[in-house]
Short mmCIF file of C-alpha atoms in Angstrom, two decimals:
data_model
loop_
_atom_site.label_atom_id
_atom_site.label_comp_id
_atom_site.label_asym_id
_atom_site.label_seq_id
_atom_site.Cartn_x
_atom_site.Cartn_y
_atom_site.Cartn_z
CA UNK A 1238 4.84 29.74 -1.20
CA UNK A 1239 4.75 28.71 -4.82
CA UNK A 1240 3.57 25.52 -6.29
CA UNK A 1241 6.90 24.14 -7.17
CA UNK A 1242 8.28 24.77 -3.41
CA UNK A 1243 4.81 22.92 -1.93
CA UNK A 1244 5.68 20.12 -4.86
CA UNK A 1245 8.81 19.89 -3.50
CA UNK A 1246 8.04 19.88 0.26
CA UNK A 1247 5.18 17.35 0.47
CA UNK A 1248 7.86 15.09 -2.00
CA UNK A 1249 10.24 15.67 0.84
CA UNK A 1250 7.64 14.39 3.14
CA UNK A 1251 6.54 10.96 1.08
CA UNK A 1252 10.81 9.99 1.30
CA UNK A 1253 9.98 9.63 5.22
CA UNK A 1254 6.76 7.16 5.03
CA UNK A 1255 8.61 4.21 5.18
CA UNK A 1256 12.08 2.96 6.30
CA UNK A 1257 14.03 1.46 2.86
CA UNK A 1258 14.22 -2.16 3.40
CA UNK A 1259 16.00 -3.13 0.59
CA UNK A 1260 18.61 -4.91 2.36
CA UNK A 1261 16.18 -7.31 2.99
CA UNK A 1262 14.03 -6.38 0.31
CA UNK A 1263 16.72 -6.86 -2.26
CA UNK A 1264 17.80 -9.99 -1.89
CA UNK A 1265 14.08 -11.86 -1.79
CA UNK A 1266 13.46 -14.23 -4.64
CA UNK A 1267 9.26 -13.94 -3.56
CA UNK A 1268 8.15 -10.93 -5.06
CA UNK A 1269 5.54 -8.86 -3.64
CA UNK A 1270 5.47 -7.11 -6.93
CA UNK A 1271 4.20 -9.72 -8.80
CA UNK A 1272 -0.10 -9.74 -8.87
CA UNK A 1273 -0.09 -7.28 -6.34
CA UNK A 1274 -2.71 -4.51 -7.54
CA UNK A 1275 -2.47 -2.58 -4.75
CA UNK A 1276 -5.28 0.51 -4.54
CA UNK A 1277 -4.75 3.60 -5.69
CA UNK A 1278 -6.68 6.81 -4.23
CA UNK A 1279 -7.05 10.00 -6.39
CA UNK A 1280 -4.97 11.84 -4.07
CA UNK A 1281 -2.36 9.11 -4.67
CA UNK A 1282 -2.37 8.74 -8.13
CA UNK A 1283 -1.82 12.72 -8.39
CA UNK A 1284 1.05 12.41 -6.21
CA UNK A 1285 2.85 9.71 -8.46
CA UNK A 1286 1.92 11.10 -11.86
CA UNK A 1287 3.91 14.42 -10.46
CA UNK A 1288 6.28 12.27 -8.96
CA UNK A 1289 7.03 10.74 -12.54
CA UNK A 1290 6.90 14.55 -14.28
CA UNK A 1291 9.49 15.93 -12.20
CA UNK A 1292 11.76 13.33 -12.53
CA UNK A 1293 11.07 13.20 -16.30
CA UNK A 1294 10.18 9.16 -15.88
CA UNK A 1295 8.40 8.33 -18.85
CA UNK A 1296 5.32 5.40 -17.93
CA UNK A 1297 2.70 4.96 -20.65
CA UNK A 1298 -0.76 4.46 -18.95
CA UNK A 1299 0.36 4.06 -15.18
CA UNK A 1300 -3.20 2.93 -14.18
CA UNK A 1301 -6.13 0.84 -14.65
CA UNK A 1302 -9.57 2.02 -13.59
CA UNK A 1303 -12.03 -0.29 -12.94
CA UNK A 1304 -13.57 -1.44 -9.91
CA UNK A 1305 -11.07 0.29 -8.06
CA UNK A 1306 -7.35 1.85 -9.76
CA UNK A 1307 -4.18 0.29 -9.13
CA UNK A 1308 -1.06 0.18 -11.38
CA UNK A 1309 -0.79 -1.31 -14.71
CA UNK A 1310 1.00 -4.69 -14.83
CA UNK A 1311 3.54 -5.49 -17.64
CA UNK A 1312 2.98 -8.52 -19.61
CA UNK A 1313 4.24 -10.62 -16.95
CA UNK A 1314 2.39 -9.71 -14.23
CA UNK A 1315 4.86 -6.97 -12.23
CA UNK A 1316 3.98 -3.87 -11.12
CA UNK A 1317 4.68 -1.57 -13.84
CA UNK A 1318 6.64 0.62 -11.23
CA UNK A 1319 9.07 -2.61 -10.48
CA UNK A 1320 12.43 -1.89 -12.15
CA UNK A 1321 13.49 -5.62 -12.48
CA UNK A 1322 17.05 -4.85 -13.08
CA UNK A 1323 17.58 -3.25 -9.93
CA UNK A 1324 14.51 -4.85 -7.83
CA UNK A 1325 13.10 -1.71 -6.84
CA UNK A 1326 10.23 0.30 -7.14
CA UNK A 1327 10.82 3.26 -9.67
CA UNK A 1328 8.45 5.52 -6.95
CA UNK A 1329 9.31 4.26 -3.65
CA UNK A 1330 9.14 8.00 -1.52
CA UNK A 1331 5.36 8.08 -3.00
CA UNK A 1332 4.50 4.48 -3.63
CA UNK A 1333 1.19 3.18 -2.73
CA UNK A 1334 -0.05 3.21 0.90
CA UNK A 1335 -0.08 -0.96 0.72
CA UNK A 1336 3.07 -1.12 -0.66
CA UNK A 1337 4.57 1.09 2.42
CA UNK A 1338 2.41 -1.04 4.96
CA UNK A 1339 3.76 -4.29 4.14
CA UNK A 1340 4.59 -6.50 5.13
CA UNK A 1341 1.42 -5.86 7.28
CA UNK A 1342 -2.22 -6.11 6.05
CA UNK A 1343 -6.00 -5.24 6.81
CA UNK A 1344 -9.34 -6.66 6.93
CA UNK A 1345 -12.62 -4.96 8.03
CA UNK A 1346 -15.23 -7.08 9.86
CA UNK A 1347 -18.10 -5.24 9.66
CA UNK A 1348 -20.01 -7.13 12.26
CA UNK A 1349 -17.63 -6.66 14.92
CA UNK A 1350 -16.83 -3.30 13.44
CA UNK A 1351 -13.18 -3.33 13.70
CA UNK A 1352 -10.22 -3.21 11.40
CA UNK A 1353 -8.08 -6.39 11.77
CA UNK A 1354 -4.40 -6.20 11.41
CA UNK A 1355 -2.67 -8.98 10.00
CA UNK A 1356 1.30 -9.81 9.42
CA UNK A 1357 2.56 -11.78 6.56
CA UNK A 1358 4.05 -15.48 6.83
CA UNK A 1359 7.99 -15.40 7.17
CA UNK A 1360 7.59 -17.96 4.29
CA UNK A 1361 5.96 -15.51 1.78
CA UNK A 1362 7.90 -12.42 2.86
CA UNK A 1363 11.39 -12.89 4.60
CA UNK A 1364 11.27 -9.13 5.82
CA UNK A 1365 7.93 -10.67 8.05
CA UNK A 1366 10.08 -13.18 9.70
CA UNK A 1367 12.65 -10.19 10.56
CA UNK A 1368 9.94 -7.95 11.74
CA UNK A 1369 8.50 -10.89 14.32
CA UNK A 1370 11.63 -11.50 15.62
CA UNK A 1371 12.28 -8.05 16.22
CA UNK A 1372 9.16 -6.10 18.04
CA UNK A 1373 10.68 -2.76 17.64
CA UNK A 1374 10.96 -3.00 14.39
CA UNK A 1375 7.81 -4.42 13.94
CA UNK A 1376 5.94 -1.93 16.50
CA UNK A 1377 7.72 0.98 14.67
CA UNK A 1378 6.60 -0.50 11.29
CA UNK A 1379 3.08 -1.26 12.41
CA UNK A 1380 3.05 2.65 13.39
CA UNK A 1381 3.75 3.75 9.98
CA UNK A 1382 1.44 0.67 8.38
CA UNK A 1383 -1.53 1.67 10.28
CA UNK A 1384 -0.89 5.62 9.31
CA UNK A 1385 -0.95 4.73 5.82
CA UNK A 1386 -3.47 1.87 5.54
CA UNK A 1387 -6.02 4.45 7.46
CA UNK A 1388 -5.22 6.84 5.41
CA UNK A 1389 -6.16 4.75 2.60
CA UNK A 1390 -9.33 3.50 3.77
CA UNK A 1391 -10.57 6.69 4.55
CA UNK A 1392 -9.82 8.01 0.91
CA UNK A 1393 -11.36 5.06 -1.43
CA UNK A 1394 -14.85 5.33 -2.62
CA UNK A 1395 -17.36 2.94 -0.93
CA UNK A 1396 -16.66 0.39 -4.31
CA UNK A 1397 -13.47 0.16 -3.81
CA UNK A 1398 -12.76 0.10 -0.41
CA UNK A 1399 -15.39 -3.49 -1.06
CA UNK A 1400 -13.60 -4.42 -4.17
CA UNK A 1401 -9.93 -4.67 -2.22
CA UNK A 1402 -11.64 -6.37 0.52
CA UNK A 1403 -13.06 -8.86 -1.38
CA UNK A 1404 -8.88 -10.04 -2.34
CA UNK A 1405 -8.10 -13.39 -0.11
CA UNK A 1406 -4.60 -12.08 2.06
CA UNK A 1407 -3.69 -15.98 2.23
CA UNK A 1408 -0.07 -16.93 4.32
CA UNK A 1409 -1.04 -14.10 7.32
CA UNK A 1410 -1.81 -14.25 10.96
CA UNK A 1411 -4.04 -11.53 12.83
CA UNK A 1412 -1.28 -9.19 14.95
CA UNK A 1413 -4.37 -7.18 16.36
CA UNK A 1414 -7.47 -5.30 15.84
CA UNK A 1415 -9.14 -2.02 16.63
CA UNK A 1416 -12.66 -0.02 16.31
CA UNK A 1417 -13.04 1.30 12.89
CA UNK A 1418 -14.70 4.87 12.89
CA UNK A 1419 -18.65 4.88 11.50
CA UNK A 1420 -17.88 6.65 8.50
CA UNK A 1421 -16.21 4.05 6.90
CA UNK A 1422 -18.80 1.23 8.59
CA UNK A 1423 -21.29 3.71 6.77
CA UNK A 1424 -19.11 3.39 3.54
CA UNK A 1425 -18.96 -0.68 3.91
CA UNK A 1426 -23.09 -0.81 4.37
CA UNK A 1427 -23.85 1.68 1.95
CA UNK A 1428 -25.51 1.42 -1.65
CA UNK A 1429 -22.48 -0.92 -2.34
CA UNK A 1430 -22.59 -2.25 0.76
CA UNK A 1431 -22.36 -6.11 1.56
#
C-alpha cells in the first residue's frame, strides 16, 4: 500500500472522530477558540502538519513547545487554526483530541486514581446545554470524548500530561468518573510527579 494511499486512508478516518456541530457551533458568540491551548501529542502534530501539506494550507510556525505543545495563538488570542471569517477550524477532520471532546473535559485525581469526566456549563458553551438536554447525544458524544481524551493522555509525556492538568476547567460539573490504568498513575507520580 503506498504512503500516499495510507495518508489518505487514516485522513479518511480523522473526518469520522467527531460529529460537525457547526449548526450550533456556528452561531455561538463564546468562543472556545479563544485561550484555549489545547495539547498537542507528537503523533498529533504529524497528523496536522500533513494535513496542512496536502491541502497546500500555508501556517507559519503552527506550534509552541514549551511545557507541553499546543497551537500558536494570533495576536489576539485565537487559535491560529480558527478561520474567523467563517468560524471554523481550518483542520477540523484532524483537530486536536480536546477540541473533538468538547464540550466535555477531564481531570485526574491521583488519590482516588480515577479520571473524572466533566461537562461544560450551558452558559459557557450553548452546544453543553443541547447535549444535557439530549442524553443520546450526549452519551454518543461522551463515547467519542472519552476515545479521544484517552487517547491523549496515554500519548503526552509525564510533563505535560501535569502541565494541562494544572489549567483550572472553571463553569463544569462532574458527568462521571472511572479507574485510570497504572501507567499513567505511574506517569502522574513520576520524576515530574506531584
Amino acid at each position: 500500500m503506498s504512503r500516499y494511499f495510507r495518508g489518505r486512508m487514516h485522513m479518511q478516518a480523522e473526518e469520522e472522530r467527531q460529529e460537525n456541530f457547526f449548526n450550533v457551533c456556528g452561531s455561538c458568540r463564546i468562543s472556545c477558540c479563544w485561550d484555549a491551548r489545547p495539547p498537542i501529542t507528537l503523533e498529533r502534530e504529524r497528523i496536522i502538519q500533513e494535513y496542512l501539506k496536502v491541502r497546500g494550507i500555508q501556517v507559519d510556525e503552527p506550534f509552541v513547545h514549551g511545557e507541553y505543545t499546543f497551537p500558536r495563538e494570533t495576536a489576539d488570542g485565537y487559535c491560529i487554526f480558527y478561520e474567523k471569517a467563517t468560524r471554523k477550524c481550518i483542520v477540523h477532520p484532524v483537530k486536536p483530541e480536546t477540541c473533538v471532546a468538547g464540550p466535555i473535559t477531564f481531570d485526574i485525581n491521583v488519590q482516588t486514581g480515577k479520571i473524572e469526566w466533566y461537562l461544560k456549563m450551558e452558559k459557557i458553551c450553548p452546544l453543553a446545554g443541547i447535549m444535557y438536554k439530549n442524553r443520546a447525544l450526549l452519551e454518543k458524544h461522551f463515547e467519542n470524548a472519552r476515545r479521544e481524551i484517552l487517547q491523549l493522555i496515554r500519548q503526552l509525556s509525564a510533563k505535560a500530561l501535569k502541565t494541562i492538568l494544572k489549567r483550572e476547567e472553571p463553569d463544569t460539573f462532574k458527568i462521571g468518573e472511572e479507574e485510570i490504568g497504572r501507567e499513567i498513575l505511574d506517569k502522574l507520580q513520576g520524576p515530574y510527579g506531584p
